[in-house]
mmCIF file of C-alpha atoms in Angstrom:
data_model
loop_
_atom_site.group_PDB
_atom_site.id
_atom_site.type_symbol
_atom_site.label_atom_id
_atom_site.label_comp_id
_atom_site.label_asym_id
_atom_site.label_seq_id
_atom_site.Cartn_x
_atom_site.Cartn_y
_atom_site.Cartn_z
ATOM 1 C CA UNK A 124 -1.164 -147.387 78.384
ATOM 2 C CA UNK A 125 -0.134 -146.740 81.973
ATOM 3 C CA UNK A 126 -1.347 -143.215 82.702
ATOM 4 C CA UNK A 127 -0.435 -143.078 86.381
ATOM 5 C CA UNK A 128 2.473 -140.675 85.905
ATOM 6 C CA UNK A 129 0.080 -138.144 84.369
ATOM 7 C CA UNK A 130 -2.225 -138.517 87.349
ATOM 8 C CA UNK A 131 0.725 -138.212 89.739
ATOM 9 C CA UNK A 132 1.903 -134.967 88.146
ATOM 10 C CA UNK A 133 -1.612 -133.553 88.273
ATOM 11 C CA UNK A 134 -2.020 -134.497 91.926
ATOM 12 C CA UNK A 135 1.279 -132.792 92.711
ATOM 13 C CA UNK A 136 -0.240 -129.386 91.852
ATOM 14 C CA UNK A 137 -2.730 -128.461 94.561
ATOM 15 C CA UNK A 138 -5.615 -126.097 93.798
ATOM 16 C CA UNK A 139 -6.746 -123.327 96.161
ATOM 17 C CA UNK A 140 -9.291 -125.511 97.944
ATOM 18 C CA UNK A 141 -6.685 -128.193 98.587
ATOM 19 C CA UNK A 142 -4.133 -125.621 99.747
ATOM 20 C CA UNK A 143 -6.622 -124.220 102.252
ATOM 21 C CA UNK A 144 -7.212 -127.695 103.693
ATOM 22 C CA UNK A 145 -3.489 -128.383 103.938
ATOM 23 C CA UNK A 146 -2.897 -125.060 105.676
ATOM 24 C CA UNK A 147 -5.493 -126.009 108.265
ATOM 25 C CA UNK A 148 -4.080 -129.517 108.676
ATOM 26 C CA UNK A 149 -0.633 -128.024 109.344
ATOM 27 C CA UNK A 150 -2.133 -125.432 111.700
ATOM 28 C CA UNK A 151 -3.668 -128.228 113.756
ATOM 29 C CA UNK A 152 -0.302 -129.998 113.713
ATOM 30 C CA UNK A 153 1.390 -126.864 115.069
ATOM 31 C CA UNK A 154 -1.141 -126.657 117.906
ATOM 32 C CA UNK A 155 -0.747 -130.368 118.597
ATOM 33 C CA UNK A 156 3.059 -130.145 118.808
ATOM 34 C CA UNK A 157 2.697 -127.573 121.595
ATOM 35 C CA UNK A 158 0.592 -130.118 123.483
ATOM 36 C CA UNK A 159 2.775 -133.114 122.672
ATOM 37 C CA UNK A 160 5.859 -131.528 124.210
ATOM 38 C CA UNK A 161 4.010 -131.456 127.558
ATOM 39 C CA UNK A 162 3.494 -135.227 127.529
ATOM 40 C CA UNK A 163 6.974 -136.695 128.226
ATOM 41 C CA UNK A 164 7.828 -137.387 131.847
ATOM 42 C CA UNK A 165 10.767 -139.332 133.255
ATOM 43 C CA UNK A 166 9.905 -143.025 133.413
ATOM 44 C CA UNK A 167 7.313 -142.903 130.612
ATOM 45 C CA UNK A 168 7.789 -145.076 127.557
ATOM 46 C CA UNK A 169 7.617 -143.970 123.945
ATOM 47 C CA UNK A 170 4.459 -146.022 123.460
ATOM 48 C CA UNK A 171 2.799 -144.353 126.446
ATOM 49 C CA UNK A 172 3.473 -140.903 124.999
ATOM 50 C CA UNK A 173 2.363 -141.896 121.486
ATOM 51 C CA UNK A 174 -0.875 -143.402 122.816
ATOM 52 C CA UNK A 175 -2.061 -139.978 123.990
ATOM 53 C CA UNK A 176 -1.590 -138.175 120.681
ATOM 54 C CA UNK A 177 -4.729 -139.153 118.765
ATOM 55 C CA UNK A 178 -7.061 -137.766 121.426
ATOM 56 C CA UNK A 179 -5.198 -134.451 121.279
ATOM 57 C CA UNK A 180 -5.519 -134.339 117.502
ATOM 58 C CA UNK A 181 -9.242 -135.035 117.638
ATOM 59 C CA UNK A 182 -9.836 -132.352 120.268
ATOM 60 C CA UNK A 183 -8.113 -129.895 117.909
ATOM 61 C CA UNK A 184 -10.357 -130.845 114.970
ATOM 62 C CA UNK A 185 -8.364 -133.504 113.117
ATOM 63 C CA UNK A 186 -9.881 -136.801 111.992
ATOM 64 C CA UNK A 187 -6.986 -139.191 112.385
ATOM 65 C CA UNK A 188 -3.249 -139.612 112.103
ATOM 66 C CA UNK A 189 -1.798 -139.119 108.633
ATOM 67 C CA UNK A 190 0.766 -141.794 109.604
ATOM 68 C CA UNK A 191 1.789 -143.664 112.742
ATOM 69 C CA UNK A 192 3.562 -141.091 114.935
ATOM 70 C CA UNK A 193 7.276 -141.442 115.559
ATOM 71 C CA UNK A 194 8.282 -140.886 119.189
ATOM 72 C CA UNK A 195 11.982 -141.457 119.822
ATOM 73 C CA UNK A 196 13.893 -140.980 123.085
ATOM 74 C CA UNK A 197 17.668 -140.690 123.380
ATOM 75 C CA UNK A 198 19.665 -142.921 121.047
ATOM 76 C CA UNK A 199 16.460 -144.021 119.294
ATOM 77 C CA UNK A 200 16.311 -140.602 117.638
ATOM 78 C CA UNK A 201 19.395 -141.643 115.652
ATOM 79 C CA UNK A 202 17.165 -144.097 113.768
ATOM 80 C CA UNK A 203 15.198 -141.956 111.270
ATOM 81 C CA UNK A 204 12.390 -144.537 111.027
ATOM 82 C CA UNK A 205 12.177 -145.624 114.657
ATOM 83 C CA UNK A 206 8.738 -146.745 115.817
ATOM 84 C CA UNK A 207 7.637 -146.176 119.437
ATOM 85 C CA UNK A 208 8.545 -149.013 121.774
ATOM 86 C CA UNK A 209 9.013 -149.653 125.495
ATOM 87 C CA UNK A 210 12.093 -147.414 125.772
ATOM 88 C CA UNK A 211 11.880 -145.333 128.959
ATOM 89 C CA UNK A 212 12.668 -141.615 129.033
ATOM 90 C CA UNK A 213 15.494 -140.333 131.249
ATOM 91 C CA UNK A 214 16.571 -136.812 132.091
ATOM 92 C CA UNK A 215 19.081 -135.295 129.680
ATOM 93 C CA UNK A 216 17.841 -137.239 126.635
ATOM 94 C CA UNK A 217 16.548 -135.965 123.329
ATOM 95 C CA UNK A 218 12.878 -136.361 122.429
ATOM 96 C CA UNK A 219 12.020 -136.486 118.725
ATOM 97 C CA UNK A 220 8.427 -136.218 117.490
ATOM 98 C CA UNK A 221 7.646 -136.850 113.802
ATOM 99 C CA UNK A 222 3.870 -136.448 113.622
ATOM 100 C CA UNK A 223 0.991 -135.609 111.317
ATOM 101 C CA UNK A 224 -2.790 -135.572 111.170
ATOM 102 C CA UNK A 225 -5.579 -135.605 108.608
ATOM 103 C CA UNK A 226 -8.037 -132.740 108.207
ATOM 104 C CA UNK A 227 -10.837 -133.447 105.721
ATOM 105 C CA UNK A 228 -8.609 -136.141 104.205
ATOM 106 C CA UNK A 229 -5.544 -133.877 103.737
ATOM 107 C CA UNK A 230 -2.318 -134.690 105.542
ATOM 108 C CA UNK A 231 0.189 -132.756 107.594
ATOM 109 C CA UNK A 232 3.701 -133.810 108.620
ATOM 110 C CA UNK A 233 6.201 -132.126 110.950
ATOM 111 C CA UNK A 234 9.213 -133.076 113.055
ATOM 112 C CA UNK A 235 10.728 -131.308 116.027
ATOM 113 C CA UNK A 236 13.563 -132.407 118.317
ATOM 114 C CA UNK A 237 13.530 -131.394 121.993
ATOM 115 C CA UNK A 238 15.831 -131.886 124.976
ATOM 116 C CA UNK A 239 14.332 -133.299 128.180
ATOM 117 C CA UNK A 240 15.511 -131.660 131.418
ATOM 118 C CA UNK A 241 19.083 -131.175 130.420
ATOM 119 C CA UNK A 242 21.250 -128.652 128.637
ATOM 120 C CA UNK A 243 22.721 -130.015 125.409
ATOM 121 C CA UNK A 244 26.505 -130.185 125.217
ATOM 122 C CA UNK A 245 28.491 -128.213 122.660
ATOM 123 C CA UNK A 246 28.474 -130.960 120.040
ATOM 124 C CA UNK A 247 24.735 -131.491 120.392
ATOM 125 C CA UNK A 248 24.152 -127.767 119.998
ATOM 126 C CA UNK A 249 26.335 -127.827 116.875
ATOM 127 C CA UNK A 250 24.293 -130.706 115.434
ATOM 128 C CA UNK A 251 20.987 -129.018 116.220
ATOM 129 C CA UNK A 252 22.073 -125.719 114.702
ATOM 130 C CA UNK A 253 23.372 -127.462 111.577
ATOM 131 C CA UNK A 254 20.033 -129.185 111.035
ATOM 132 C CA UNK A 255 18.167 -125.942 111.634
ATOM 133 C CA UNK A 256 20.361 -124.059 109.154
ATOM 134 C CA UNK A 257 19.986 -126.831 106.582
ATOM 135 C CA UNK A 258 16.206 -126.647 106.939
ATOM 136 C CA UNK A 259 15.994 -122.871 106.754
ATOM 137 C CA UNK A 260 18.493 -122.443 103.906
ATOM 138 C CA UNK A 261 16.681 -125.042 101.806
ATOM 139 C CA UNK A 262 13.303 -123.468 102.490
ATOM 140 C CA UNK A 263 14.602 -120.022 101.549
ATOM 141 C CA UNK A 264 15.630 -121.346 98.116
ATOM 142 C CA UNK A 265 12.188 -122.686 97.203
ATOM 143 C CA UNK A 266 10.348 -120.939 94.363
ATOM 144 C CA UNK A 267 8.850 -121.995 91.027
ATOM 145 C CA UNK A 268 11.233 -123.362 88.420
ATOM 146 C CA UNK A 269 14.052 -124.682 90.616
ATOM 147 C CA UNK A 270 15.197 -128.283 90.502
ATOM 148 C CA UNK A 271 14.113 -130.452 93.398
ATOM 149 C CA UNK A 272 17.579 -132.037 93.490
ATOM 150 C CA UNK A 273 19.121 -128.584 94.006
ATOM 151 C CA UNK A 274 16.940 -127.960 97.065
ATOM 152 C CA UNK A 275 18.247 -131.237 98.475
ATOM 153 C CA UNK A 276 21.830 -130.176 97.689
ATOM 154 C CA UNK A 277 21.524 -126.929 99.624
ATOM 155 C CA UNK A 278 20.568 -128.717 102.834
ATOM 156 C CA UNK A 279 23.010 -131.579 102.244
ATOM 157 C CA UNK A 280 25.916 -129.199 101.671
ATOM 158 C CA UNK A 281 25.251 -127.408 104.975
ATOM 159 C CA UNK A 282 25.394 -130.677 106.877
ATOM 160 C CA UNK A 283 28.399 -131.957 104.926
ATOM 161 C CA UNK A 284 30.382 -128.761 105.492
ATOM 162 C CA UNK A 285 29.500 -129.020 109.181
ATOM 163 C CA UNK A 286 31.171 -132.441 109.338
ATOM 164 C CA UNK A 287 28.140 -134.747 109.430
ATOM 165 C CA UNK A 288 27.448 -135.496 105.772
ATOM 166 C CA UNK A 289 27.584 -139.261 106.254
ATOM 167 C CA UNK A 290 24.948 -138.993 108.998
ATOM 168 C CA UNK A 291 22.282 -137.448 106.745
ATOM 169 C CA UNK A 292 21.020 -140.725 105.367
ATOM 170 C CA UNK A 293 17.758 -140.001 103.533
ATOM 171 C CA UNK A 294 16.232 -137.673 100.929
ATOM 172 C CA UNK A 295 15.439 -134.131 101.995
ATOM 173 C CA UNK A 296 11.720 -134.419 101.404
ATOM 174 C CA UNK A 297 8.629 -135.969 99.868
ATOM 175 C CA UNK A 298 5.435 -134.676 98.283
ATOM 176 C CA UNK A 299 2.247 -134.850 100.342
ATOM 177 C CA UNK A 300 -1.504 -134.368 99.963
ATOM 178 C CA UNK A 301 -4.305 -136.867 100.503
ATOM 179 C CA UNK A 302 -1.540 -139.359 101.222
ATOM 180 C CA UNK A 303 1.399 -138.621 103.498
ATOM 181 C CA UNK A 304 3.848 -139.734 100.772
ATOM 182 C CA UNK A 305 2.839 -138.931 97.203
ATOM 183 C CA UNK A 306 4.748 -139.051 93.936
ATOM 184 C CA UNK A 307 7.722 -136.696 93.939
ATOM 185 C CA UNK A 308 10.965 -136.454 95.906
ATOM 186 C CA UNK A 309 13.206 -133.668 97.080
ATOM 187 C CA UNK A 310 16.274 -135.788 96.470
ATOM 188 C CA UNK A 311 19.528 -135.998 94.518
ATOM 189 C CA UNK A 312 17.938 -138.182 91.856
ATOM 190 C CA UNK A 313 14.785 -136.124 91.240
ATOM 191 C CA UNK A 314 15.521 -133.379 88.724
ATOM 192 C CA UNK A 315 11.957 -132.162 88.053
ATOM 193 C CA UNK A 316 11.308 -128.426 88.394
ATOM 194 C CA UNK A 317 9.077 -127.049 91.115
ATOM 195 C CA UNK A 318 5.671 -125.736 90.071
ATOM 196 C CA UNK A 319 3.310 -123.390 91.911
ATOM 197 C CA UNK A 320 0.933 -125.569 93.905
ATOM 198 C CA UNK A 321 3.523 -128.199 94.853
ATOM 199 C CA UNK A 322 3.612 -129.057 98.561
ATOM 200 C CA UNK A 323 6.476 -131.102 99.958
ATOM 201 C CA UNK A 324 8.460 -131.639 103.120
ATOM 202 C CA UNK A 325 11.861 -130.178 103.983
ATOM 203 C CA UNK A 326 13.309 -132.506 106.632
ATOM 204 C CA UNK A 327 17.090 -132.580 107.014
ATOM 205 C CA UNK A 328 18.471 -134.750 109.769
ATOM 206 C CA UNK A 329 21.658 -135.919 111.433
ATOM 207 C CA UNK A 330 21.632 -139.449 112.881
ATOM 208 C CA UNK A 331 24.678 -140.231 114.994
ATOM 209 C CA UNK A 332 24.202 -142.684 117.852
ATOM 210 C CA UNK A 333 27.275 -141.348 119.664
ATOM 211 C CA UNK A 334 26.119 -137.727 119.556
ATOM 212 C CA UNK A 335 22.367 -137.480 118.932
ATOM 213 C CA UNK A 336 19.623 -137.887 116.398
ATOM 214 C CA UNK A 337 18.022 -134.672 115.207
ATOM 215 C CA UNK A 338 15.497 -133.786 112.511
ATOM 216 C CA UNK A 339 13.566 -130.572 111.818
ATOM 217 C CA UNK A 340 10.739 -130.873 109.292
ATOM 218 C CA UNK A 341 8.220 -128.486 107.789
ATOM 219 C CA UNK A 342 5.835 -128.603 104.852
ATOM 220 C CA UNK A 343 6.373 -125.940 102.206
ATOM 221 C CA UNK A 344 4.091 -124.675 99.442
ATOM 222 C CA UNK A 345 5.498 -123.369 96.163
ATOM 223 C CA UNK A 346 3.638 -120.137 95.359
ATOM 224 C CA UNK A 347 3.547 -118.113 92.135
ATOM 225 C CA UNK A 348 6.323 -115.823 93.340
ATOM 226 C CA UNK A 349 8.156 -117.875 95.951
ATOM 227 C CA UNK A 350 7.071 -120.111 98.807
ATOM 228 C CA UNK A 351 5.009 -120.383 101.975
ATOM 229 C CA UNK A 352 6.073 -122.511 104.939
ATOM 230 C CA UNK A 353 2.915 -124.179 106.226
ATOM 231 C CA UNK A 354 4.298 -124.913 109.695
ATOM 232 C CA UNK A 355 4.772 -122.171 112.243
ATOM 233 C CA UNK A 356 5.927 -124.108 115.292
ATOM 234 C CA UNK A 357 9.336 -122.545 116.137
ATOM 235 C CA UNK A 358 12.679 -124.008 115.104
ATOM 236 C CA UNK A 359 14.447 -122.672 118.190
ATOM 237 C CA UNK A 360 15.991 -125.240 120.527
ATOM 238 C CA UNK A 361 13.658 -126.104 123.414
ATOM 239 C CA UNK A 362 14.260 -127.861 126.706
ATOM 240 C CA UNK A 363 11.246 -129.701 128.149
ATOM 241 C CA UNK A 364 11.097 -129.162 131.905
#
């Protein structure tokens, strides 16, 4: 008898020791993001920026990446799964970092979208604020006993009502622990109820090559009485100078 689903459900409920490790992994990721945003300079490539990240993580106490970091400049940010390449950064472009580290084998995962030396136009500001609202509204809804598909719907409805529904092209989130993607989705097709001890990502995004690509991602813990957002790096729009 295949018992993997039983193991998967058990792994999805973190105990206090695991939660403490995941808090620390996300804390390191917050500190790292503050360092990563200092890396981009005009003329650098995505690969050049990404190549400096592991040393920063290790100096902060992490062991390794939890996954290959995503660094996306300009139009590349409109590809949600873009891998760093030789694309060169120019002033006025967006810079998207989707990054995570391992601390004592437990993973973190966070995304922030910045603007490099340029003020976003009105449509870009609208997109950014939609993604931020989708993230924060979905996080506010999280507590024990709610359907994962309903959390997805809250974020998806914000983006749809804002006019970009067709540009949110992936699930809202995934479970995480000793692997960066574990069993369990925050998606339209996943109707399981949340349980205290679950940890998953909330990562709405808008991917429009003509406007911009934008994603804001945090990890969130379901607690006995509500939730705890494990990431504390701000959601506010930032311009890298």
